One Martini backbone bead per residue (centre of mass of N, CA, C, O) as a GRO file, in nm:
protein
  552
    1MET     BB    1  20.832  10.449   6.569
    2PRO     BB    2  20.927  10.381   6.861
    3LEU     BB    3  21.036  10.146   7.050
    4PRO     BB    4  20.993   9.972   7.318
    5LYS     BB    5  21.106   9.880   7.594
    6LEU     BB    6  21.251   9.650   7.765
    7PRO     BB    7  21.227   9.442   7.999
    8SER     BB    8  21.352   9.418   8.335
    9ARG     BB    9  21.216   9.121   8.341
   10PRO     BB   10  21.156   8.823   8.309
   11ALA     BB   11  20.876   8.622   8.207
   12ALA     BB   12  20.927   8.357   8.386
   13ILE     BB   13  20.807   8.484   8.668
   14LEU     BB   14  20.534   8.437   8.582
   15THR     BB   15  20.237   8.352   8.761
   16PHE     BB   16  19.981   8.138   8.821
   17PRO     BB   17  19.748   8.009   9.025
   18SER     BB   18  19.870   7.712   8.985
   19GLY     BB   19  20.209   7.769   8.989
   20GLU     BB   20  20.285   7.800   8.694
   21ALA     BB   21  20.507   7.902   8.478
   22ALA     BB   22  20.548   8.111   8.228
   23ARG     BB   23  20.611   8.071   7.886
   24SER     BB   24  20.857   8.186   7.652
   25LYS     BB   25  20.950   8.217   7.300
   26THR     BB   26  21.138   8.443   7.349
   27ARG     BB   27  21.438   8.568   7.286
   28PRO     BB   28  21.707   8.686   7.416
   29PRO     BB   29  21.902   8.929   7.387
   30ALA     BB   30  22.235   8.975   7.336
   31LYS     BB   31  22.191   9.287   7.387
   32THR     BB   32  22.211   9.538   7.645
   33ALA     BB   33  22.203   9.839   7.786
   34ALA     BB   34  22.116   9.694   8.059
   35PRO     BB   35  22.119   9.523   8.323
   36ALA     BB   36  21.945   9.281   8.456
   37ALA     BB   37  21.760   9.196   8.693
   38PRO     BB   38  21.729   8.993   8.938
   39ALA     BB   39  21.576   8.705   8.989
   40ALA     BB   40  21.330   8.596   9.169
   41PRO     BB   41  21.196   8.375   9.338
   42VAL     BB   42  20.912   8.195   9.281
   43SER     BB   43  20.805   8.165   9.579
   44THR     BB   44  20.813   8.503   9.623
   45VAL     BB   45  20.606   8.538   9.399
   46LYS     BB   46  20.331   8.686   9.314
   47PRO     BB   47  20.057   8.672   9.153
   48LEU     BB   48  19.979   8.780   8.836
   49THR     BB   49  19.772   8.980   8.649
   50VAL     BB   50  19.603   8.966   8.369
   51GLN     BB   51  19.500   9.170   8.153
   52PRO     BB   52  19.208   9.192   7.984
   53GLU     BB   53  19.349   9.251   7.691
   54LEU     BB   54  19.544   8.968   7.765
   55ASP     BB   55  19.381   8.696   7.803
   56GLY     BB   56  19.442   8.594   7.479
   57LEU     BB   57  19.743   8.559   7.486
   58LYS     BB   58  19.998   8.482   7.276
   59PRO     BB   59  20.272   8.380   7.163
   60GLN     BB   60  20.547   8.522   7.061
   61ALA     BB   61  20.736   8.603   6.820
   62ALA     BB   62  21.035   8.615   6.706
   63GLY     BB   63  21.138   8.953   6.774
   64ALA     BB   64  20.926   9.061   6.934
   65ALA     BB   65  20.793   9.306   7.113
   66ALA     BB   66  20.765   9.376   7.432
   67PRO     BB   67  20.573   9.479   7.672
   68ALA     BB   68  20.513   9.678   7.909
   69PRO     BB   69  20.514   9.678   8.233
   70ALA     BB   70  20.326   9.685   8.498
   71PRO     BB   71  20.269   9.814   8.777
   72VAL     BB   72  20.263   9.679   9.088
   73ALA     BB   73  20.037   9.863   9.215
   74ALA     BB   74  19.822   9.772   8.972
   75VAL     BB   75  19.774   9.503   9.082
   76ARG     BB   76  19.532   9.260   9.083
   77PRO     BB   77  19.361   9.027   9.176
   78ALA     BB   78  19.346   8.712   9.117
   79ARG     BB   79  19.248   8.533   8.816
   80PRO     BB   80  19.129   8.286   8.651
   81ALA     BB   81  19.176   8.133   8.387
   82ALA     BB   82  18.995   8.004   8.128
   83ALA     BB   83  19.155   7.737   8.101
   84ALA     BB   84  19.125   7.664   8.417
   85ARG     BB   85  18.798   7.654   8.425
   86LYS     BB   86  18.689   7.443   8.218
   87PRO     BB   87  18.736   7.162   8.350
   88LYS     BB   88  18.562   7.212   8.602
   89THR     BB   89  18.295   7.274   8.464
   90ARG     BB   90  18.277   7.011   8.302
   91ALA     BB   91  18.271   6.822   8.549
   92GLU     BB   92  18.021   6.937   8.686
   93HIS     BB   93  17.828   6.895   8.442
   94ALA     BB   94  17.870   6.579   8.436
   95ALA     BB   95  17.767   6.523   8.738
   96ARG     BB   96  17.502   6.617   8.633
   97LYS     BB   97  17.204   6.503   8.603
   98LEU     BB   98  16.947   6.384   8.362
   99PHE     BB   99  16.607   6.408   8.405
  100VAL     BB  100  16.331   6.222   8.289
  101LEU     BB  101  15.990   6.291   8.308
  102ASP     BB  102  15.717   6.141   8.385
  103THR     BB  103  15.385   6.202   8.425
  104ASN     BB  104  15.325   6.038   8.691
  105VAL     BB  105  15.517   6.204   8.874
  106LEU     BB  106  15.358   6.473   8.862
  107LEU     BB  107  15.078   6.348   8.955
  108HIS     BB  108  15.190   6.245   9.230
  109ASP     BB  109  15.406   6.511   9.252
  110PRO     BB  110  15.403   6.842   9.201
  111SER     BB  111  15.702   6.891   9.350
  112SER     BB  112  15.916   6.723   9.177
  113LEU     BB  113  16.075   6.957   9.032
  114PHE     BB  114  16.223   7.032   9.341
  115ARG     BB  115  16.371   6.717   9.415
  116PHE     BB  116  16.686   6.723   9.254
  117GLU     BB  117  16.855   6.950   9.329
  118GLU     BB  118  17.139   6.981   9.112
  119HIS     BB  119  16.975   6.869   8.893
  120ASP     BB  120  16.842   6.803   8.586
  121ILE     BB  121  16.547   6.875   8.378
  122PHE     BB  122  16.333   6.690   8.147
  123LEU     BB  123  16.062   6.782   7.919
  124PRO     BB  124  15.861   6.633   7.724
  125MET     BB  125  15.606   6.693   7.508
  126MET     BB  126  15.431   6.449   7.603
  127THR     BB  127  15.405   6.533   7.891
  128LEU     BB  128  15.241   6.789   7.834
  129GLU     BB  129  15.012   6.651   7.687
  130GLU     BB  130  14.918   6.476   7.932
  131LEU     BB  131  14.862   6.703   8.125
  132ASP     BB  132  14.630   6.824   7.953
  133HIS     BB  133  14.439   6.566   7.982
  134GLN     BB  134  14.439   6.574   8.325
  135LYS     BB  135  14.311   6.872   8.414
  136LYS     BB  136  14.027   6.753   8.419
  137GLY     BB  137  13.853   6.794   8.704
  138MET     BB  138  13.821   6.681   9.074
  139SER     BB  139  14.059   6.524   9.116
  140GLU     BB  140  14.369   6.464   9.228
  141VAL     BB  141  14.503   6.450   8.951
  142ALA     BB  142  14.391   6.719   8.834
  143ARG     BB  143  14.513   6.902   9.055
  144ASN     BB  144  14.809   6.831   8.998
  145ALA     BB  145  14.813   6.921   8.701
  146ARG     BB  146  14.749   7.218   8.764
  147GLN     BB  147  14.992   7.275   8.948
  148VAL     BB  148  15.212   7.213   8.741
  149SER     BB  149  15.125   7.427   8.536
  150ARG     BB  150  15.167   7.675   8.718
  151SER     BB  151  15.469   7.629   8.772
  152LEU     BB  152  15.559   7.649   8.471
  153ASP     BB  153  15.440   7.933   8.416
  154ALA     BB  154  15.623   8.076   8.628
  155LEU     BB  155  15.897   8.004   8.498
  156VAL     BB  156  15.821   8.117   8.186
  157HIS     BB  157  15.729   8.417   8.208
  158ASP     BB  158  16.037   8.565   8.182
  159ALA     BB  159  16.130   8.406   7.942
  160GLN     BB  160  16.314   8.429   7.631
  161GLN     BB  161  16.472   8.147   7.655
  162LEU     BB  162  16.459   7.771   7.637
  163ASP     BB  163  16.725   7.619   7.540
  164ASP     BB  164  16.899   7.661   7.824
  165GLY     BB  165  16.696   7.698   8.039
  166LEU     BB  166  16.584   7.691   8.381
  167GLU     BB  167  16.563   7.810   8.693
  168LEU     BB  168  16.440   7.644   8.978
  169SER     BB  169  16.501   7.888   9.194
  170ALA     BB  170  16.296   8.124   9.100
  171LEU     BB  171  16.052   8.037   9.327
  172GLY     BB  172  16.235   7.967   9.612
  173ASN     BB  173  16.384   7.695   9.557
  174LYS     BB  174  16.690   7.638   9.698
  175ASP     BB  175  16.746   7.324   9.652
  176ALA     BB  176  16.700   7.395   9.345
  177THR     BB  177  16.999   7.414   9.127
  178GLY     BB  178  16.891   7.351   8.864
  179ARG     BB  179  16.751   7.274   8.540
  180LEU     BB  180  16.492   7.348   8.303
  181MET     BB  181  16.401   7.142   8.026
  182PHE     BB  182  16.287   7.151   7.697
  183GLN     BB  183  16.119   7.052   7.409
  184THR     BB  184  16.194   7.248   7.112
  185THR     BB  185  16.245   6.996   6.924
  186ALA     BB  186  16.277   6.756   6.706
  187ILE     BB  187  16.313   6.409   6.782
  188HIS     BB  188  16.546   6.163   6.660
  189SER     BB  189  16.546   5.808   6.697
  190THR     BB  190  16.673   5.470   6.777
  191LEU     BB  191  16.436   5.233   6.762
  192PRO     BB  192  16.272   4.973   6.751
  193SER     BB  193  16.043   4.884   6.498
  194ASP     BB  194  15.828   4.738   6.707
  195LEU     BB  195  15.786   5.023   6.814
  196PRO     BB  196  15.534   5.231   6.858
  197MET     BB  197  15.534   5.588   6.815
  198GLY     BB  198  15.232   5.659   6.907
  199LYS     BB  199  15.322   5.606   7.186
  200ALA     BB  200  15.400   5.777   7.466
  201ASP     BB  201  15.623   5.603   7.593
  202ASN     BB  202  15.800   5.575   7.333
  203GLN     BB  203  15.855   5.879   7.298
  204ILE     BB  204  16.009   5.908   7.563
  205LEU     BB  205  16.226   5.696   7.494
  206GLY     BB  206  16.332   5.854   7.249
  207VAL     BB  207  16.434   6.096   7.410
  208VAL     BB  208  16.636   5.946   7.581
  209ARG     BB  209  16.815   5.844   7.349
  210ALA     BB  210  16.880   6.124   7.228
  211LEU     BB  211  17.023   6.236   7.488
  212GLN     BB  212  17.250   6.025   7.492
  213GLU     BB  213  17.368   6.118   7.213
  214LYS     BB  214  17.401   6.428   7.287
  215PHE     BB  215  17.505   6.332   7.603
  216PRO     BB  216  17.762   6.130   7.665
  217GLN     BB  217  17.881   6.267   7.942
  218ARG     BB  218  17.601   6.211   8.060
  219GLU     BB  219  17.344   6.122   8.283
  220VAL     BB  220  17.058   5.956   8.173
  221VAL     BB  221  16.727   5.959   8.336
  222LEU     BB  222  16.447   5.771   8.402
  223VAL     BB  223  16.136   5.887   8.557
  224SER     BB  224  15.910   5.639   8.704
  225LYS     BB  225  15.605   5.468   8.817
  226ASP     BB  226  15.628   5.273   8.586
  227ILE     BB  227  15.731   4.954   8.558
  228ASN     BB  228  15.719   4.896   8.248
  229MET     BB  229  15.877   5.145   8.161
  230ARG     BB  230  16.143   5.060   8.310
  231LEU     BB  231  16.179   4.789   8.162
  232LYS     BB  232  16.206   4.898   7.876
  233ALA     BB  233  16.442   5.080   7.925
  234ARG     BB  234  16.646   4.855   8.020
  235THR     BB  235  16.629   4.682   7.755
  236LEU     BB  236  16.747   4.946   7.588
  237GLY     BB  237  16.989   5.073   7.781
  238MET     BB  238  16.846   5.240   8.007
  239ALA     BB  239  16.809   5.459   8.257
  240ALA     BB  240  16.599   5.368   8.551
  241GLU     BB  241  16.368   5.516   8.791
  242ASP     BB  242  16.225   5.579   9.070
  243TYR     BB  243  16.034   5.770   9.287
  244TYR     BB  244  16.193   5.851   9.611
  245ASN     BB  245  16.087   6.109   9.771
  246ASP     BB  246  15.812   5.961   9.891
  247HIS     BB  247  15.997   5.781  10.059
  248VAL     BB  248  16.029   5.706  10.386
  249LEU     BB  249  16.109   5.400  10.324
  250GLU     BB  250  16.302   5.138  10.198
  251ASP     BB  251  16.227   4.956  10.459
  252THR     BB  252  15.972   4.811  10.652
  253ASP     BB  253  16.155   4.683  10.875
  254LEU     BB  254  16.229   4.997  10.975
  255MET     BB  255  15.982   5.043  11.120
  256TYR     BB  256  15.817   5.186  11.357
  257SER     BB  257  15.673   4.999  11.639
  258GLY     BB  258  15.668   5.119  11.957
  259VAL     BB  259  15.854   4.865  12.046
  260MET     BB  260  16.078   4.746  12.317
  261GLN     BB  261  16.319   4.512  12.396
  262LEU     BB  262  16.492   4.439  12.663
  263PRO     BB  263  16.768   4.342  12.778
  264GLU     BB  264  16.910   4.120  13.007
  265ASP     BB  265  17.116   4.366  13.114
  266PHE     BB  266  16.952   4.616  13.206
  267TRP     BB  267  16.982   4.625  13.524
  268ASN     BB  268  17.288   4.623  13.533
  269ARG     BB  269  17.317   4.902  13.361
  270HIS     BB  270  17.030   5.061  13.488
  271GLY     BB  271  17.003   5.003  13.824
  272LYS     BB  272  17.150   5.254  13.907
  273ASP     BB  273  16.999   5.508  14.054
  274VAL     BB  274  16.693   5.454  14.103
  275GLU     BB  275  16.399   5.640  14.056
  276SER     BB  276  16.089   5.659  14.257
  277TRP     BB  277  15.731   5.720  14.198
  278GLN     BB  278  15.402   5.843  14.279
  279GLN     BB  279  15.121   5.932  14.042
  280GLY     BB  280  14.800   5.878  13.998
  281GLY     BB  281  14.858   5.551  14.009
  282THR     BB  282  15.159   5.591  13.902
  283THR     BB  283  15.471   5.454  13.826
  284PHE     BB  284  15.794   5.597  13.842
  285TYR     BB  285  16.106   5.592  13.648
  286ARG     BB  286  16.455   5.675  13.680
  287VAL     BB  287  16.692   5.617  13.428
  288HIS     BB  288  17.040   5.511  13.362
  289GLY     BB  289  17.191   5.496  13.031
  290PRO     BB  290  17.265   5.410  12.705
  291LEU     BB  291  16.965   5.321  12.603
  292CYS     BB  292  16.802   5.594  12.654
  293SER     BB  293  16.882   5.739  12.375
  294GLN     BB  294  16.676   5.529  12.204
  295PHE     BB  295  16.434   5.650  12.307
  296MET     BB  296  16.086   5.717  12.282
  297VAL     BB  297  15.819   5.892  12.312
  298ASN     BB  298  15.572   5.658  12.393
  299GLN     BB  299  15.731   5.413  12.424
  300PHE     BB  300  15.748   5.065  12.457
  301VAL     BB  301  15.866   4.871  12.731
  302TYR     BB  302  16.017   4.536  12.792
  303PHE     BB  303  16.065   4.282  13.065
  304GLU     BB  304  16.121   3.920  13.072
  305GLY     BB  305  16.191   3.822  13.400
  306GLN     BB  306  16.260   3.848  13.718
  307MET     BB  307  16.209   4.172  13.647
  308PRO     BB  308  15.942   4.279  13.531
  309LEU     BB  309  15.858   4.513  13.251
  310TYR     BB  310  15.593   4.758  13.190
  311ALA     BB  311  15.635   5.044  12.985
  312GLN     BB  312  15.646   5.405  12.942
  313VAL     BB  313  15.779   5.668  12.771
  314ARG     BB  314  15.798   6.013  12.884
  315GLU     BB  315  16.120   6.076  12.902
  316VAL     BB  316  16.408   6.236  12.729
  317SER     BB  317  16.764   6.285  12.848
  318GLY     BB  318  16.984   6.147  12.698
  319LYS     BB  319  17.074   5.905  12.955
  320THR     BB  320  16.772   5.980  13.045
  321ALA     BB  321  16.473   5.818  13.176
  322VAL     BB  322  16.109   5.807  13.190
  323LEU     BB  323  15.903   5.567  13.346
  324ALA     BB  324  15.575   5.418  13.304
  325THR     BB  325  15.332   5.246  13.413
  326LEU     BB  326  15.071   5.025  13.337
  327ARG     BB  327  14.764   4.931  13.248
  328ASP     BB  328  14.582   4.631  13.302
  329TYR     BB  329  14.383   4.502  13.028
  330THR     BB  330  14.385   4.183  13.089
  331HIS     BB  331  14.196   4.244  13.304
  332GLY     BB  332  13.858   4.237  13.388
  333LYS     BB  333  13.839   4.511  13.551
  334ASN     BB  334  13.969   4.668  13.273
  335ASN     BB  335  13.756   4.675  13.083
  336VAL     BB  336  13.651   4.753  12.737
  337TRP     BB  337  13.345   4.693  12.672
  338GLY     BB  338  13.427   4.379  12.742
  339ILE     BB  339  13.731   4.423  12.668
  340THR     BB  340  14.037   4.235  12.647
  341ALA     BB  341  14.358   4.176  12.647
  342ARG     BB  342  14.550   3.908  12.480
  343ASN     BB  343  14.815   4.085  12.460
  344ARG     BB  344  15.071   4.299  12.473
  345GLU     BB  345  14.997   4.494  12.237
  346GLN     BB  346  14.701   4.545  12.319
  347ASN     BB  347  14.773   4.678  12.587
  348PHE     BB  348  14.925   4.917  12.457
  349ALA     BB  349  14.693   5.025  12.283
  350LEU     BB  350  14.488   5.086  12.518
  351ASN     BB  351  14.668   5.295  12.656
  352LEU     BB  352  14.644   5.493  12.422
  353LEU     BB  353  14.327   5.505  12.372
  354MET     BB  354  14.278   5.597  12.698
  355ASN     BB  355  14.453   5.853  12.652
  356PRO     BB  356  14.390   6.195  12.671
  357ASP     BB  357  14.698   6.294  12.575
  358CYS     BB  358  14.638   6.128  12.315
  359ASP     BB  359  14.571   6.240  11.980
  360PHE     BB  360  14.756   6.015  11.833
  361VAL     BB  361  14.681   5.696  11.670
  362SER     BB  362  14.865   5.406  11.556
  363LEU     BB  363  14.770   5.100  11.390
  364LEU     BB  364  14.936   4.792  11.317
  365GLY     BB  365  14.837   4.508  11.117
  366GLN     BB  366  14.713   4.230  11.055
  367ALA     BB  367  14.474   4.022  11.011
  368GLY     BB  368  14.322   3.982  11.342
  369THR     BB  369  14.456   4.191  11.566
  370GLY     BB  370  14.229   4.422  11.664
  371LYS     BB  371  14.208   4.721  11.569
  372THR     BB  372  13.901   4.794  11.543
  373LEU     BB  373  13.800   4.683  11.814
  374LEU     BB  374  13.972   4.863  12.003
  375ALA     BB  375  13.883   5.141  11.889
  376LEU     BB  376  13.576   5.104  11.940
  377ALA     BB  377  13.576   5.044  12.241
  378ALA     BB  378  13.724   5.306  12.326
  379GLY     BB  379  13.511   5.499  12.195
  380ILE     BB  380  13.248   5.407  12.339
  381THR     BB  381  13.344   5.455  12.634
  382GLN     BB  382  13.416   5.774  12.584
  383VAL     BB  383  13.117   5.845  12.494
  384LEU     BB  384  12.910   5.688  12.705
  385GLU     BB  385  13.070   5.707  12.986
  386THR     BB  386  13.289   5.960  13.002
  387LYS     BB  387  13.221   6.198  12.789
  388ARG     BB  388  13.480   6.295  12.615
  389TYR     BB  389  13.303   6.240  12.365
  390THR     BB  390  13.039   6.282  12.138
  391GLU     BB  391  13.159   6.114  11.882
  392ILE     BB  392  13.188   5.882  11.610
  393ILE     BB  393  13.415   5.886  11.336
  394MET     BB  394  13.403   5.705  11.020
  395THR     BB  395  13.659   5.612  10.781
  396ARG     BB  396  13.741   5.543  10.427
  397VAL     BB  397  13.877   5.393  10.154
  398THR     BB  398  13.728   5.343   9.828
  399VAL     BB  399  13.875   5.042   9.761
  400PRO     BB  400  13.851   4.783   9.568
  401VAL     BB  401  13.930   4.445   9.524
  402GLY     BB  402  13.754   4.425   9.285
  403GLU     BB  403  13.504   4.491   9.107
  404ASP     BB  404  13.302   4.736   9.030
  405ILE     BB  405  12.945   4.798   9.101
  406GLY     BB  406  12.899   5.091   9.121
  407PHE     BB  407  12.657   5.270   9.211
  408LEU     BB  408  12.508   5.389   9.514
  409PRO     BB  409  12.244   5.412   9.704
  410GLY     BB  410  12.159   5.704   9.864
  411THR     BB  411  12.317   5.831  10.099
  412GLU     BB  412  12.614   5.877  10.229
  413GLU     BB  413  12.588   5.658  10.451
  414GLU     BB  414  12.464   5.436  10.264
  415LYS     BB  415  12.713   5.427  10.070
  416MET     BB  416  12.918   5.343  10.313
  417LEU     BB  417  12.822   5.072  10.440
  418PRO     BB  418  12.955   4.855  10.258
  419TRP     BB  419  13.251   4.950  10.355
  420MET     BB  420  13.146   4.883  10.681
  421GLY     BB  421  13.175   4.582  10.769
  422ALA     BB  422  13.370   4.605  11.013
  423LEU     BB  423  13.178   4.759  11.192
  424GLU     BB  424  12.948   4.544  11.215
  425ASP     BB  425  13.114   4.317  11.331
  426ASN     BB  426  13.221   4.466  11.590
  427LEU     BB  427  12.944   4.534  11.707
  428ASP     BB  428  12.860   4.246  11.760
  429VAL     BB  429  13.088   4.184  11.962
  430LEU     BB  430  13.020   4.425  12.166
  431ASN     BB  431  12.699   4.315  12.205
  432MET     BB  432  12.735   4.027  12.342
  433GLY     BB  433  12.781   4.114  12.655
  434ASP     BB  434  12.478   4.227  12.662
  435GLY     BB  435  12.264   4.013  12.875
  436ASP     BB  436  12.060   4.156  13.079
  437GLY     BB  437  11.811   4.236  12.862
  438GLY     BB  438  11.849   4.078  12.631
  439ASP     BB  439  11.729   4.147  12.324
  440TRP     BB  440  11.628   4.425  12.398
  441GLY     BB  441  11.886   4.536  12.519
  442ARG     BB  442  12.064   4.499  12.268
  443ALA     BB  443  11.892   4.675  12.082
  444ALA     BB  444  11.923   4.936  12.249
  445THR     BB  445  12.230   4.947  12.245
  446MET     BB  446  12.265   4.958  11.938
  447ASP     BB  447  12.109   5.222  11.895
  448LEU     BB  448  12.292   5.395  12.065
  449ILE     BB  449  12.548   5.343  11.910
  450ARG     BB  450  12.452   5.436  11.624
  451SER     BB  451  12.392   5.737  11.722
  452ARG     BB  452  12.731   5.773  11.775
  453ILE     BB  453  12.779   5.683  11.470
  454LYS     BB  454  12.967   5.812  11.194
  455VAL     BB  455  12.961   5.793  10.836
  456LYS     BB  456  13.223   5.901  10.621
  457SER     BB  457  13.353   6.071  10.356
  458LEU     BB  458  13.640   6.184  10.203
  459ASN     BB  459  13.513   6.391   9.987
  460PHE     BB  460  13.395   6.578  10.260
  461MET     BB  461  13.659   6.689  10.441
  462ARG     BB  462  13.706   6.951  10.328
  463GLY     BB  463  13.700   7.216  10.575
  464ARG     BB  464  13.669   7.063  10.828
  465THR     BB  465  13.572   7.057  11.192
  466PHE     BB  466  13.653   6.871  11.480
  467LEU     BB  467  13.473   6.846  11.789
  468ASN     BB  468  13.500   6.618  12.015
  469LYS     BB  469  13.621   6.369  11.847
  470TYR     BB  470  13.623   6.020  11.723
  471LEU     BB  471  13.861   5.940  11.486
  472ILE     BB  472  13.837   5.691  11.225
  473ILE     BB  473  14.095   5.544  11.008
  474ASP     BB  474  14.047   5.322  10.778
  475GLU     BB  475  14.265   5.197  10.561
  476ALA     BB  476  14.527   5.397  10.558
  477GLN     BB  477  14.723   5.267  10.336
  478ASN     BB  478  14.553   5.409  10.083
  479LEU     BB  479  14.693   5.671  10.156
  480THR     BB  480  14.824   5.959  10.094
  481PRO     BB  481  15.006   6.203  10.240
  482LYS     BB  482  14.807   6.427  10.156
  483GLN     BB  483  14.546   6.295  10.264
  484MET     BB  484  14.640   6.264  10.551
  485LYS     BB  485  14.672   6.567  10.605
  486THR     BB  486  14.377   6.641  10.559
  487LEU     BB  487  14.261   6.472  10.792
  488VAL     BB  488  14.428   6.548  11.044
  489THR     BB  489  14.364   6.870  11.008
  490ARG     BB  490  14.056   6.842  11.119
  491ALA     BB  491  14.139   6.866  11.403
  492GLY     BB  492  14.026   6.977  11.695
  493PRO     BB  493  13.936   7.034  11.992
  494GLY     BB  494  13.932   6.717  12.153
  495THR     BB  495  14.056   6.534  11.932
  496LYS     BB  496  14.075   6.196  11.812
  497VAL     BB  497  14.315   6.009  11.623
  498VAL     BB  498  14.271   5.693  11.434
  499CYS     BB  499  14.497   5.470  11.273
  500LEU     BB  500  14.438   5.209  11.034
  501GLY     BB  501  14.648   4.921  10.923
  502ASN     BB  502  14.805   4.755  10.623
  503VAL     BB  503  15.090   4.757  10.427
  504ALA     BB  504  15.020   4.473  10.277
  505GLN     BB  505  14.727   4.622  10.176
  506ILE     BB  506  14.772   4.775   9.886
  507ASP     BB  507  14.547   4.936   9.621
  508THR     BB  508  14.686   5.185   9.534
  509PRO     BB  509  14.818   5.334   9.289
  510TYR     BB  510  15.171   5.398   9.335
  511LEU     BB  511  15.167   5.256   9.606
  512THR     BB  512  15.376   5.190   9.881
  513GLU     BB  513  15.513   5.104  10.171
  514GLY     BB  514  15.706   5.366  10.167
  515SER     BB  515  15.459   5.583  10.052
  516SER     BB  516  15.258   5.574  10.255
  517GLY     BB  517  15.056   5.751  10.471
  518LEU     BB  518  15.102   5.570  10.718
  519THR     BB  519  15.415   5.572  10.711
  520PHE     BB  520  15.432   5.879  10.732
  521VAL     BB  521  15.300   5.921  11.022
  522VAL     BB  522  15.475   5.736  11.184
  523ASP     BB  523  15.747   5.891  11.128
  524ARG     BB  524  15.652   6.188  11.214
  525PHE     BB  525  15.518   6.111  11.518
  526LYS     BB  526  15.759   6.019  11.639
  527GLY     BB  527  15.814   6.151  11.977
  528TRP     BB  528  15.552   6.277  12.029
  529PRO     BB  529  15.378   6.339  12.328
  530HIS     BB  530  15.073   6.311  12.156
  531ALA     BB  531  15.183   6.028  12.041
  532GLY     BB  532  15.116   5.686  11.908
  533HIS     BB  533  15.261   5.344  11.854
  534VAL     BB  534  15.147   5.016  11.724
  535THR     BB  535  15.247   4.677  11.649
  536LEU     BB  536  15.069   4.416  11.568
  537GLN     BB  537  15.136   4.057  11.583
  538ARG     BB  538  14.889   3.898  11.681
  539GLY     BB  539  14.635   3.688  11.615
  540GLU     BB  540  14.270   3.685  11.749
  541ARG     BB  541  14.027   3.562  11.583
  542SER     BB  542  14.134   3.262  11.504
  543ARG     BB  543  14.269   2.958  11.445
  544LEU     BB  544  14.207   2.961  11.144
  545ALA     BB  545  14.320   3.250  11.078
  546ASP     BB  546  14.610   3.201  11.184
  547TYR     BB  547  14.684   2.957  11.005
  548ALA     BB  548  14.624   3.095  10.730
  549GLY     BB  549  14.832   3.331  10.769
  550ASP     BB  550  15.085   3.122  10.767
  551VAL     BB  551  15.025   2.912  10.506
  552LEU     BB  552  14.898   3.111  10.267
   0.00000   0.00000   0.00000
């Protein structure tokens, strides 16, 4: 068989996509039949593509015949060589973290499987076992467990092999580009001998340790809502984190307060070309300046100086804002069911509560700031005097401060009355001012008020629709974001929702100040034209309560 002809140009001019010329170990022959063509400069030669059958070509031995070159017209677009792709793929793979999820994360947020973006998720067998134990019942935890199980079933439905993991984006969650991996084999790890391996938490810790040993180039992180679980992991040298996706704010000091104090040079910088007009008894100002872009719609601004200003932001457009003056509820002629505002923030709150265009109001503040009293006074006035709403519905989360006393007798409303001590206390305050009819008049007024106030339990809110109601959600800091959504979406036409709470008094397990449902709605509703928020600062209960709140 005759040998093929020698190549007409040296192999050294072949370049790869990296720009580095390929080197050949073959020695050039001493004599050639025809002179070789002059080699073109490397910079002017386009990268040539190695043929598929030559992808794994190794350097030829000395004296071996070189293959004939392919025609230039048949050259295909360049494709990176396998050796050039491996380092990049390995680096990308190492940059993706591997998160091991504890069961309480899935029970807290059923959609947490799809909240880790490009990173991978690992589910130990013990996590699946605990999910199976929690799926029975009608509680929120049981519903979440069943939802997680349905999501996992949909992911593994068409999978043939689970060892390599499953694409989390298979169900349409485009943000989740990582993979879901299960524990498919028994894992043996080296944990301290004094840790009992029969406990579920310790078995999950053993899985984390084994994954660290199996993937030393990757960062393996345990995600758990259990503080003690994270402490144990860190003492054993493992990375552990809380589940942060449900946190609206990292620091509650950054929470939207609904109130802004204007700087001393406000009128100097924003007082030029001010437009003012009156409409419906309210004075409006259109101001221009750099601070206007920081305003939120329905936010309260105040300036206490030579030209005092107490106003509410009605419109914001770039560096232009429209401010509206407020009604002064600190004056006795503007009292609300005999109640007047005692400080600046209470005046702001009453302006929101008495505004028919404001459908959602949230009031935050420590004990004694008057949240419940202001909400009840505004509700009773608009139900009995102006007839804007038909009745008041009050509800709250039944989380005890101490030990649970067991089941309570009676109907739904009778069972809720022990939880509504704040309602009774504030009704007594509101009824003290009605002294025209003596004791009989006060008793008749109290009966009338009670007939228009309904106390409902959260357990029976699903599926309801409230028409022209004044809904008060007390102790809203103990609600999860999902429960808060369930309640607020009950509002029908003409209904006003008022949320009251103090994020410093959270009693629900796994809820923090940053993940509370009250923090959630305050952050989501800010800037909406039909919602408002005020954080009450000063306590007005009594001098004893104020002093105790400061020093105790």
